[in-house]
Short mmCIF file of C-alpha atoms and ligand atoms in Angstrom, two decimals:
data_model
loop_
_atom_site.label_atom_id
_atom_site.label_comp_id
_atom_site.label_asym_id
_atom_site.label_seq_id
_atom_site.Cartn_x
_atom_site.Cartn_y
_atom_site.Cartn_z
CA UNK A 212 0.33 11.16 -25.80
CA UNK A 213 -2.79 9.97 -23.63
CA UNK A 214 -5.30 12.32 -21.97
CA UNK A 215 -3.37 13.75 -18.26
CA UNK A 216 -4.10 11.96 -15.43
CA UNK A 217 -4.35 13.89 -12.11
CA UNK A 218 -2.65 12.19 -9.18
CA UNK A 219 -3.28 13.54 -5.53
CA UNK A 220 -0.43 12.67 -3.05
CA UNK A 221 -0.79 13.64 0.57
CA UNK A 222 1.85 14.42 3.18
CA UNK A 223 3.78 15.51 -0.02
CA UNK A 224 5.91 17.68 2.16
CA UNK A 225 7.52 14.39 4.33
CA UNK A 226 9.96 11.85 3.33
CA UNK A 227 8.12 9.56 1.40
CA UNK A 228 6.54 12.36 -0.67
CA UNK A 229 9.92 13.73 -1.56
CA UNK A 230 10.83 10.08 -2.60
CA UNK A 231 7.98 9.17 -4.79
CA UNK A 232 7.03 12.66 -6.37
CA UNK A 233 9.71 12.78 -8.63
CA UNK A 234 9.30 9.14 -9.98
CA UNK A 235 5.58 10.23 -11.08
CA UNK A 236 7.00 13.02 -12.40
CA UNK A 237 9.53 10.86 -14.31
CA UNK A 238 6.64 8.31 -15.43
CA UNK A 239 7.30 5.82 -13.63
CA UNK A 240 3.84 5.31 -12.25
CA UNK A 241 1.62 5.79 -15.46
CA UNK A 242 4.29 5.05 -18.47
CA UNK A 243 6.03 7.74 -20.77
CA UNK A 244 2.69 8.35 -22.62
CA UNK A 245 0.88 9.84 -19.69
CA UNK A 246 1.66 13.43 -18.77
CA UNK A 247 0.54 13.69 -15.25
CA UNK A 248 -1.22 16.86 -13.06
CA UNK A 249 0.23 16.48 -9.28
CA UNK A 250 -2.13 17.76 -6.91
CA UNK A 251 -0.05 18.05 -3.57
CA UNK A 252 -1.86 18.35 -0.05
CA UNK A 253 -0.03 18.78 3.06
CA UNK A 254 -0.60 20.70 6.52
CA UNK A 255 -0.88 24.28 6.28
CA UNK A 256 2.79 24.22 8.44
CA UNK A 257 4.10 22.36 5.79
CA UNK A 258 3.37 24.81 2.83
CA UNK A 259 6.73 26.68 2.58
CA UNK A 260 8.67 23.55 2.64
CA UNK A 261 6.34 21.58 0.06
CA UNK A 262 6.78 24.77 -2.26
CA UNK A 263 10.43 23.90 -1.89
CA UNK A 264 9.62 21.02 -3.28
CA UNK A 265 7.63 22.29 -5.96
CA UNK A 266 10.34 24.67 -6.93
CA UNK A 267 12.47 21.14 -7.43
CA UNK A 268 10.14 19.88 -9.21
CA UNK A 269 9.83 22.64 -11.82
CA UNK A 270 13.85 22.73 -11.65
CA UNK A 271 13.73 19.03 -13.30
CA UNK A 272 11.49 20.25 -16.29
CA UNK A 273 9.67 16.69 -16.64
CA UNK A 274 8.25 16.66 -20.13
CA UNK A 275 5.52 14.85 -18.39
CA UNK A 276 4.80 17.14 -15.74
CA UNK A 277 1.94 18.89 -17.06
CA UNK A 278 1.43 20.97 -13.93
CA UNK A 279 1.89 20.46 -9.69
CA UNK A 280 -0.03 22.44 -7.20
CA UNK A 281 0.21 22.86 -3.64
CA UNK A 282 -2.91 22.83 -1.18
CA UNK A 283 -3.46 22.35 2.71
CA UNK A 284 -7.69 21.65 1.75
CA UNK A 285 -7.98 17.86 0.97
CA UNK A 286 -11.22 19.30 -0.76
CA UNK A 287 -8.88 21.41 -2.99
CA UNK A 288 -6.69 18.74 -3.57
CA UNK A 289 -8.76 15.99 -3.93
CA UNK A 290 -10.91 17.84 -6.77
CA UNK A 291 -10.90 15.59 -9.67
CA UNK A 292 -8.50 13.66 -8.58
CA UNK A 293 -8.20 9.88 -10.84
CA UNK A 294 -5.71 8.79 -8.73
CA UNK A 295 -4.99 9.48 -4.84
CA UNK A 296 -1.93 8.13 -2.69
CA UNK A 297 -2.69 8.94 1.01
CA UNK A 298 0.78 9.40 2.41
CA UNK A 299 0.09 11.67 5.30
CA UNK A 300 0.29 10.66 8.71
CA UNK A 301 2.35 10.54 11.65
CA UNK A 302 5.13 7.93 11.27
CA UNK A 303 5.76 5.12 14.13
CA UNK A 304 9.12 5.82 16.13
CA UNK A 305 11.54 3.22 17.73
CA UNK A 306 9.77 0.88 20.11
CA UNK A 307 6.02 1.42 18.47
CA UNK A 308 3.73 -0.92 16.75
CA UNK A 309 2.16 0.62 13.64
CA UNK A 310 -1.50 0.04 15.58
CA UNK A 311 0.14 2.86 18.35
CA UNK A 312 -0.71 5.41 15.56
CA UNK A 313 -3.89 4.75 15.25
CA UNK A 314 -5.48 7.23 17.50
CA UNK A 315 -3.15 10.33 15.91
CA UNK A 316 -3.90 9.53 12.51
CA UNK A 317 -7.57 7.58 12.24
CA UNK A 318 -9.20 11.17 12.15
CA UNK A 319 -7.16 12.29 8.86
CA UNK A 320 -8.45 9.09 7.01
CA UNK A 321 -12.09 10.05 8.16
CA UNK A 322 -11.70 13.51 7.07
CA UNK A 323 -10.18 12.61 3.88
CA UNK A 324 -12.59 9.74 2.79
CA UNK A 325 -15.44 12.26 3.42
CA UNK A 326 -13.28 14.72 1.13
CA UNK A 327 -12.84 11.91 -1.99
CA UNK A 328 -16.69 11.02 -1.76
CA UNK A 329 -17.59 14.59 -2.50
CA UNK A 330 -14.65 16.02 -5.08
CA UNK A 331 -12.58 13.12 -6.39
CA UNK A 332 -13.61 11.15 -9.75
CA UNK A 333 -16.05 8.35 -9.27
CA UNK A 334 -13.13 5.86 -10.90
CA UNK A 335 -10.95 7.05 -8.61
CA UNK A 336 -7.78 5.12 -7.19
CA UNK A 337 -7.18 5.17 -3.18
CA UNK A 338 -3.97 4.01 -2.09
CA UNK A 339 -3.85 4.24 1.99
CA UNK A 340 0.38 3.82 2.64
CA UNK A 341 -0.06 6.29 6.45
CA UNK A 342 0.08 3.90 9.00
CA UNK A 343 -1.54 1.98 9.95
CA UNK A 344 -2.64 1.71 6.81
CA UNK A 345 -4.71 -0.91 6.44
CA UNK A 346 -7.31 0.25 9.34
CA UNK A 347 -7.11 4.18 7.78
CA UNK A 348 -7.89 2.66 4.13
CA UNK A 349 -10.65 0.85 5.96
CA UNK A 350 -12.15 4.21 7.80
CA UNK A 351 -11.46 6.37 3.75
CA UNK A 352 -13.50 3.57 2.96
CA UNK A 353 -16.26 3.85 5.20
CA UNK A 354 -16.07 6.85 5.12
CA UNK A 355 -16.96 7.47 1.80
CA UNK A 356 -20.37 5.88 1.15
CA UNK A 357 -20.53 7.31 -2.61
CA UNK A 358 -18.33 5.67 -4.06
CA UNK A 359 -17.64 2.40 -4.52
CA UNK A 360 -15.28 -0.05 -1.81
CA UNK A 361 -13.15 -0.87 -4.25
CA UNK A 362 -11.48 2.17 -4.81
CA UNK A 363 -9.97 1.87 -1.76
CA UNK A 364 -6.97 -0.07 -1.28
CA UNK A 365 -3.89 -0.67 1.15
CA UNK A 366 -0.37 -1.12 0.70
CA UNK A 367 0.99 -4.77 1.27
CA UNK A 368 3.27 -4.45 -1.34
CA UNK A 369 6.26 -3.24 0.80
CA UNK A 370 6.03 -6.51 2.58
CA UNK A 371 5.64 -7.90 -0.75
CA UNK A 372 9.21 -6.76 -2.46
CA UNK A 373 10.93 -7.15 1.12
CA UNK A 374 9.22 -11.05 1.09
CA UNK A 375 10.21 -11.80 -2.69
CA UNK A 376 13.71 -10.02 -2.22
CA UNK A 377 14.47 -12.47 1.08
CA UNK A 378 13.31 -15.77 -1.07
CA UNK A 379 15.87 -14.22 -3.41
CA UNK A 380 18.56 -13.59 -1.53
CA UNK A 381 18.26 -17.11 0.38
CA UNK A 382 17.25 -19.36 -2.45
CA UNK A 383 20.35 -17.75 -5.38
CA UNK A 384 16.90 -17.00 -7.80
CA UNK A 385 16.97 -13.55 -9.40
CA UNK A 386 13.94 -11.24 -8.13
CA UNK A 387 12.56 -11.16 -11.43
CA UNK A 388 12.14 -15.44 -11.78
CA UNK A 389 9.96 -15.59 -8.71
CA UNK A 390 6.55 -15.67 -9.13
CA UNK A 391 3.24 -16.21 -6.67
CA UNK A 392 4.25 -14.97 -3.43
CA UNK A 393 1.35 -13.63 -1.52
CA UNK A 394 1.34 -11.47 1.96
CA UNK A 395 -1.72 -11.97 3.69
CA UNK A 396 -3.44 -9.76 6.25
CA UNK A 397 -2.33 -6.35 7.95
CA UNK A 398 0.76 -4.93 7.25
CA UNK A 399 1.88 -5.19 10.81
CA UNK A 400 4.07 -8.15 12.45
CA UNK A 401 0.99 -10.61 12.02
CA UNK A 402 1.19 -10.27 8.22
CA UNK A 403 1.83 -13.70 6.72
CA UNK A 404 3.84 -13.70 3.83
CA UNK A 405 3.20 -17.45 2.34
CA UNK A 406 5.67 -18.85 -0.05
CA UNK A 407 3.82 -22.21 -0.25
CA UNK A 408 2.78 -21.45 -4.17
CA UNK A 409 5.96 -19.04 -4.79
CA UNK A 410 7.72 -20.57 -7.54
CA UNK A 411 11.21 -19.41 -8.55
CA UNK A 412 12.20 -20.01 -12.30
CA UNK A 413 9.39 -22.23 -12.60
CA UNK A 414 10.58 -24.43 -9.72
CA UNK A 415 8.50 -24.93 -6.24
CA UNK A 416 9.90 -22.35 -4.02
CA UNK A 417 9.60 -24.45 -0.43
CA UNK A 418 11.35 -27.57 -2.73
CA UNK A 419 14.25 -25.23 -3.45
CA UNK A 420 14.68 -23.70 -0.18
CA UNK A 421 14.27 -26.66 1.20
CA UNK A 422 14.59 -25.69 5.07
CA UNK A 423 10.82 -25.17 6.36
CA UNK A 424 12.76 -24.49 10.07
CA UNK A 425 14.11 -21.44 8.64
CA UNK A 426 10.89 -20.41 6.62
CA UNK A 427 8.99 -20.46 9.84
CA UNK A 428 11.40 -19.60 12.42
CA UNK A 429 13.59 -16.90 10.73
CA UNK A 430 12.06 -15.82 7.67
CA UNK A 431 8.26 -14.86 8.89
CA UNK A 432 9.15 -12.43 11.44
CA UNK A 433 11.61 -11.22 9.19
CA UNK A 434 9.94 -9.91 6.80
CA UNK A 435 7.02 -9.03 8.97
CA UNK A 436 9.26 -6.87 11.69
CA UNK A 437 11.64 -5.55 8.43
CA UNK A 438 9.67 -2.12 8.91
CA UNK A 439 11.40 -1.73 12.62
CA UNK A 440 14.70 -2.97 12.00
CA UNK A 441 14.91 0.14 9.49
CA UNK A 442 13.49 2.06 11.94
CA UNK A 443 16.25 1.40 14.25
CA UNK A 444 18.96 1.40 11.43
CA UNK A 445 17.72 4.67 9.86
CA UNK A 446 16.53 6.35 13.21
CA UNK A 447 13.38 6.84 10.44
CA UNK A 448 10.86 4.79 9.01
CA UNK A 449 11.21 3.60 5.03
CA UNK A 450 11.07 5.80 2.62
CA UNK A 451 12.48 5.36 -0.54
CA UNK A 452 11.47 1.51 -0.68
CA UNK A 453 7.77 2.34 0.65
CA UNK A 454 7.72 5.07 -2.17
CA UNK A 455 8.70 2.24 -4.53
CA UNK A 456 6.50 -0.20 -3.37
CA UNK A 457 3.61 2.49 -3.65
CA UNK A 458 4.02 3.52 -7.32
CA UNK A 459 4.68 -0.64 -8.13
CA UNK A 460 1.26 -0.67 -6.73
CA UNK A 461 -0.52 1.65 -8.43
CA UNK A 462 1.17 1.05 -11.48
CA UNK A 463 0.23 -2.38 -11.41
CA UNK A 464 -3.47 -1.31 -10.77
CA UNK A 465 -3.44 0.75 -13.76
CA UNK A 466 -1.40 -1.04 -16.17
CA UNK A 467 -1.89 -4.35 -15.23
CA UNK A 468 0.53 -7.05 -13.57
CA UNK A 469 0.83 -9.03 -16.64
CA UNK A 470 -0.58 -12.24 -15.11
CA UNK A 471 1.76 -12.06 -11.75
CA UNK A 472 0.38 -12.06 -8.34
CA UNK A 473 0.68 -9.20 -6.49
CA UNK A 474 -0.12 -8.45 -2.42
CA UNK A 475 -2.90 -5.72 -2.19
CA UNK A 476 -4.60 -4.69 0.82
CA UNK A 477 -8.79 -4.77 -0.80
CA UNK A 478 -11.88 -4.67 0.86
CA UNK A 479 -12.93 -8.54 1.47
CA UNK A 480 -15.35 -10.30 -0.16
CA UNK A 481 -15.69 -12.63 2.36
CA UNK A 482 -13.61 -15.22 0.72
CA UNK A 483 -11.00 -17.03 2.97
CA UNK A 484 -13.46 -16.36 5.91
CA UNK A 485 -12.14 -13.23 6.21
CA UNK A 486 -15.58 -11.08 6.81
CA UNK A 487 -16.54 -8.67 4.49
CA UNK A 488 -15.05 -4.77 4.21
CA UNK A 489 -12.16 -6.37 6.43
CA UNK A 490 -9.04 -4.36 4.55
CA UNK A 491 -7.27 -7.63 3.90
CA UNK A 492 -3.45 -8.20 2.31
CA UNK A 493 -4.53 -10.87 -0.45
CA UNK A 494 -2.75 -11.93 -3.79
CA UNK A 495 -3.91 -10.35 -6.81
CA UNK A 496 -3.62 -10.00 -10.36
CA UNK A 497 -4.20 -6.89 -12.04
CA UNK A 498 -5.76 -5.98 -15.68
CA UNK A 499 -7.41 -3.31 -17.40
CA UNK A 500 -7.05 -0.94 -14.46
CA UNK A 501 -8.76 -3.51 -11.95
CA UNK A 502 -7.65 -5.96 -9.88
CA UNK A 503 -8.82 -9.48 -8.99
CA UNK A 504 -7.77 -11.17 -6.03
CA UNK A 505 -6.43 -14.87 -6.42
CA UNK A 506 -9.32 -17.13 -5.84
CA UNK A 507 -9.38 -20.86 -4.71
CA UNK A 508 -5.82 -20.87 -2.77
CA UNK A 509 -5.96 -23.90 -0.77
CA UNK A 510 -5.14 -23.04 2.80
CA UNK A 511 -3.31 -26.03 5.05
CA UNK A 512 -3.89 -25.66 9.41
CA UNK A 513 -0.29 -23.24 9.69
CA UNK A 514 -2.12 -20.91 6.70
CA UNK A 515 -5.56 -21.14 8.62
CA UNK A 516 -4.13 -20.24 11.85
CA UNK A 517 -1.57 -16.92 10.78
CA UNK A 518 -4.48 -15.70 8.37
CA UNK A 519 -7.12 -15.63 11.69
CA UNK A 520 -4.36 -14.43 13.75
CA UNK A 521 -3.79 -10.93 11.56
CA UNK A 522 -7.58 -10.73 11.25
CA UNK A 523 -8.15 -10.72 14.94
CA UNK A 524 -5.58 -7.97 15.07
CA UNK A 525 -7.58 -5.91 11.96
CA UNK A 526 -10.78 -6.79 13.65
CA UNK A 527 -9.84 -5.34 16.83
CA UNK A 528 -8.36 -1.71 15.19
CA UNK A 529 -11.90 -2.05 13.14
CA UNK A 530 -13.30 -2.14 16.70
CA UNK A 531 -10.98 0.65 18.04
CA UNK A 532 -12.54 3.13 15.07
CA UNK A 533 -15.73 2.01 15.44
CA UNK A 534 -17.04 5.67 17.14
CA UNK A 535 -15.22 7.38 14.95
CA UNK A 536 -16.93 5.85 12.38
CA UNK A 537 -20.73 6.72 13.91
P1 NAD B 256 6.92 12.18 7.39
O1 NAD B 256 6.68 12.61 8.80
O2 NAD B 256 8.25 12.37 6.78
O3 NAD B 256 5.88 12.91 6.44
C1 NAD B 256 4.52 12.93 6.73
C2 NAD B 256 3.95 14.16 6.06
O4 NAD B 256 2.54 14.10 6.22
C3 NAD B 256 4.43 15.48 6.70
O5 NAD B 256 4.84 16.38 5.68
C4 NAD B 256 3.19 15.97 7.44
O6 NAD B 256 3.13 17.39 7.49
C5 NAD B 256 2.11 15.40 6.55
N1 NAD B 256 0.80 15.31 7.16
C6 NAD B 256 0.48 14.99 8.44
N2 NAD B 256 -0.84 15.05 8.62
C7 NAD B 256 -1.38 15.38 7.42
C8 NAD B 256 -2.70 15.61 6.98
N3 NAD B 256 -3.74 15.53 7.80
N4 NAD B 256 -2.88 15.91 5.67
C9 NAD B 256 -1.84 16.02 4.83
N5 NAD B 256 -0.56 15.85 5.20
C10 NAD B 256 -0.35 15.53 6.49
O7 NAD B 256 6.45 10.66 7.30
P2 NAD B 256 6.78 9.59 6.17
O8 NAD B 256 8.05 8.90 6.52
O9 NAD B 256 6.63 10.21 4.83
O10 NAD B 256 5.63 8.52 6.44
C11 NAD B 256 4.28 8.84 6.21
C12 NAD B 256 3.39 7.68 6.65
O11 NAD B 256 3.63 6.52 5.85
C13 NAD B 256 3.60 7.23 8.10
O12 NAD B 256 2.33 6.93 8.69
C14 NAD B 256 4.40 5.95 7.95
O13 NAD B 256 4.26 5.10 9.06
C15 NAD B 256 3.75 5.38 6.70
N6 NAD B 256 4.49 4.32 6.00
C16 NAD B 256 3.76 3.28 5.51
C17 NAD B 256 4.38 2.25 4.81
C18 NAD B 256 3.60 1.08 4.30
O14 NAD B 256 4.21 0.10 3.82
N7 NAD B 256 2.26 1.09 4.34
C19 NAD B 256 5.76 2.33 4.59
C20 NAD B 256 6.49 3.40 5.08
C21 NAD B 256 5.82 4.41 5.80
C1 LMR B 257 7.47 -0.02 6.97
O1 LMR B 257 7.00 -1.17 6.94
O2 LMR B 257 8.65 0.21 6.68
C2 LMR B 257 6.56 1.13 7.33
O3 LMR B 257 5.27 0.69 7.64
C3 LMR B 257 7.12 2.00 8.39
C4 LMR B 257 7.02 1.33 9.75
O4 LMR B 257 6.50 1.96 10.67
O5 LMR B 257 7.48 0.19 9.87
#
């Protein structure tokens, strides 16, 4: 057995955190070798209900879960923390963009980025999935000047799965042949998910699709407005797949992607003339618990143009926070 890890989830009381706690628990995010500590933060409102959840947790008797801990101080549960997944926020309702949420829940990311700079480890591993989440990993970020940018990440890889599941489902490839699809940008209706490398079973993806009308005209906004149409199936945003996506992410970070490209939302570098800091959706691969992002993709006019397009949108909620930020 490896040396515990302690994992911090927030907004462990909501629907996500009920989805994704007991996968941790279950080792899905760290491997069978890792007993885990589960520091859980939610609002002091929220305690008796997130003990209910503890009590379920306990009821499961993980041989993993080395112990879970309830705590309404991000300070608390932040302490030591190697890995936190920022879960809690208010989520969008019917007829909202994801930006919409940006004045409710900016503040929490401020006040919780201040809390990891001061308690968690130095190594530690941010994963922003509150909405929207890109712009609050961006304000964590900032606001935690101690320790270094990239700890802080965003979740793209929702729109990742939902983008490799659609080439799936349209092309007849399984899931687990397709390789090098990247989403770019904010995870918002400007993200663009590019299948223009994506090969499935070692094939060119766009040669066996073979329809660039329906790439462009169906398949774009599809996967980049998936988030509302389960809004308006559900009557509530995703939870079990966003739960998923969030421990594939984390899991990749930590274990590695084993040479596959995988969307993460990172602080730029400036490559792709995206500016740096910008919390971008880039391809990455992941190994030894970091991750690289794909470098030298060669970027046609129709890439050019979406990739500017979801920056302008990221640089104007960068401009939105910007007092908040002072
Ligand atoms: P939910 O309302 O079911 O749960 C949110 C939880 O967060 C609640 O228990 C609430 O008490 C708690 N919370 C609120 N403010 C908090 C704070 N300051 N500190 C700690 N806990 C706090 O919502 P949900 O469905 O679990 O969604 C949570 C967030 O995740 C939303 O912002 C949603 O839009 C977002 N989301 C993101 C993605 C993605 O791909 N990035 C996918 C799905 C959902
Ligand atoms: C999603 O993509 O499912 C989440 O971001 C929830 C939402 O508001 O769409």
């Amino acid at each position: 057995m490896k040396t515990p890890v302690r994992v911090a989830v927030t907004g462990a009381a909501g629907q996500i955190g009920y989805a994704i706690l007991f996968r941790i628990a279950n080792g899905d995010l760290l491997g069978k070798d890792t007993p885990v500590i589960l520091n859980l933060l939610d609002l002091p409102q929220a305690q008796k209900a997130l003990n209910g959840v503890i009590m379920e947790l306990n009821d499961c008797a993980f041989p993993l879960l080395q112990s879970v801990s309830p705590s309404d101080d991000p300070r608390v549960a932040f302490k030591d923390a190697d890995i936190a997944i920022l879960i809690g926020s208010r989520p969008r309702g019917p007829g909202m963009e994801r930006r919409d949420l940006l004045a409710a829940n900016a503040e929490i990311f401020k006040v919780q980025g201040k809390a990891l700079n001061d308690v968690a480890k130095r190594d530690v591993k941010v994963l922003v999935v509150g909405n929207p989440a890109n712009t609050n990993a961006y304000i964590a970020m900032k606001s935690a000047p101690d320790l270094p940018k990239e700890n802080f990440t965003a979740m793209l890889r929702l729109d990742h799965n939902r983008a490799v599941s659609m080439l799936a489902e349209k092309s007849g490839v399984a899931v687990k042949d397709i390789e090098k699809v990247a989403v770019w940008g904010n995870h918002s209706p400007t993200m663009y998910a590019d299948y223009r490398n994506a090969t499935g079973a070692g094939k060119p993806m766009p040669e066996i699709i073979n329809d660039e009308a329906w790439y462009k005209d169906t398949y774009l906004s599809a996967v980049g407005k998936r988030g509302a149409a389960i809004i308006e199936a559900r009557g509530l945003s995703s939870a079990a797949s966003a739960a998923n996506a969030a421990i594939d992410h984390v899991r990749d970070w930590v274990l590695g992607s084993n040479g596959r490209w995988v969307s993460m939302g990172i602080p730029s570098d400036g490559d792709y003339g995206v500016p740096e800091d910008v919390m971008f959706g880039v391809p990455c691969t992941c190994e030894n618990g970091k991750y690289t992002r794909v470098k030298g993709i060669e970027m046609d006019e129709f890439s050019k143009g979406r990739v500017q397009h979801t920056l302008n949108e990221l640089l104007e909620e960068q401009a939105a926070v910007a007092d908040l930020l002072k």
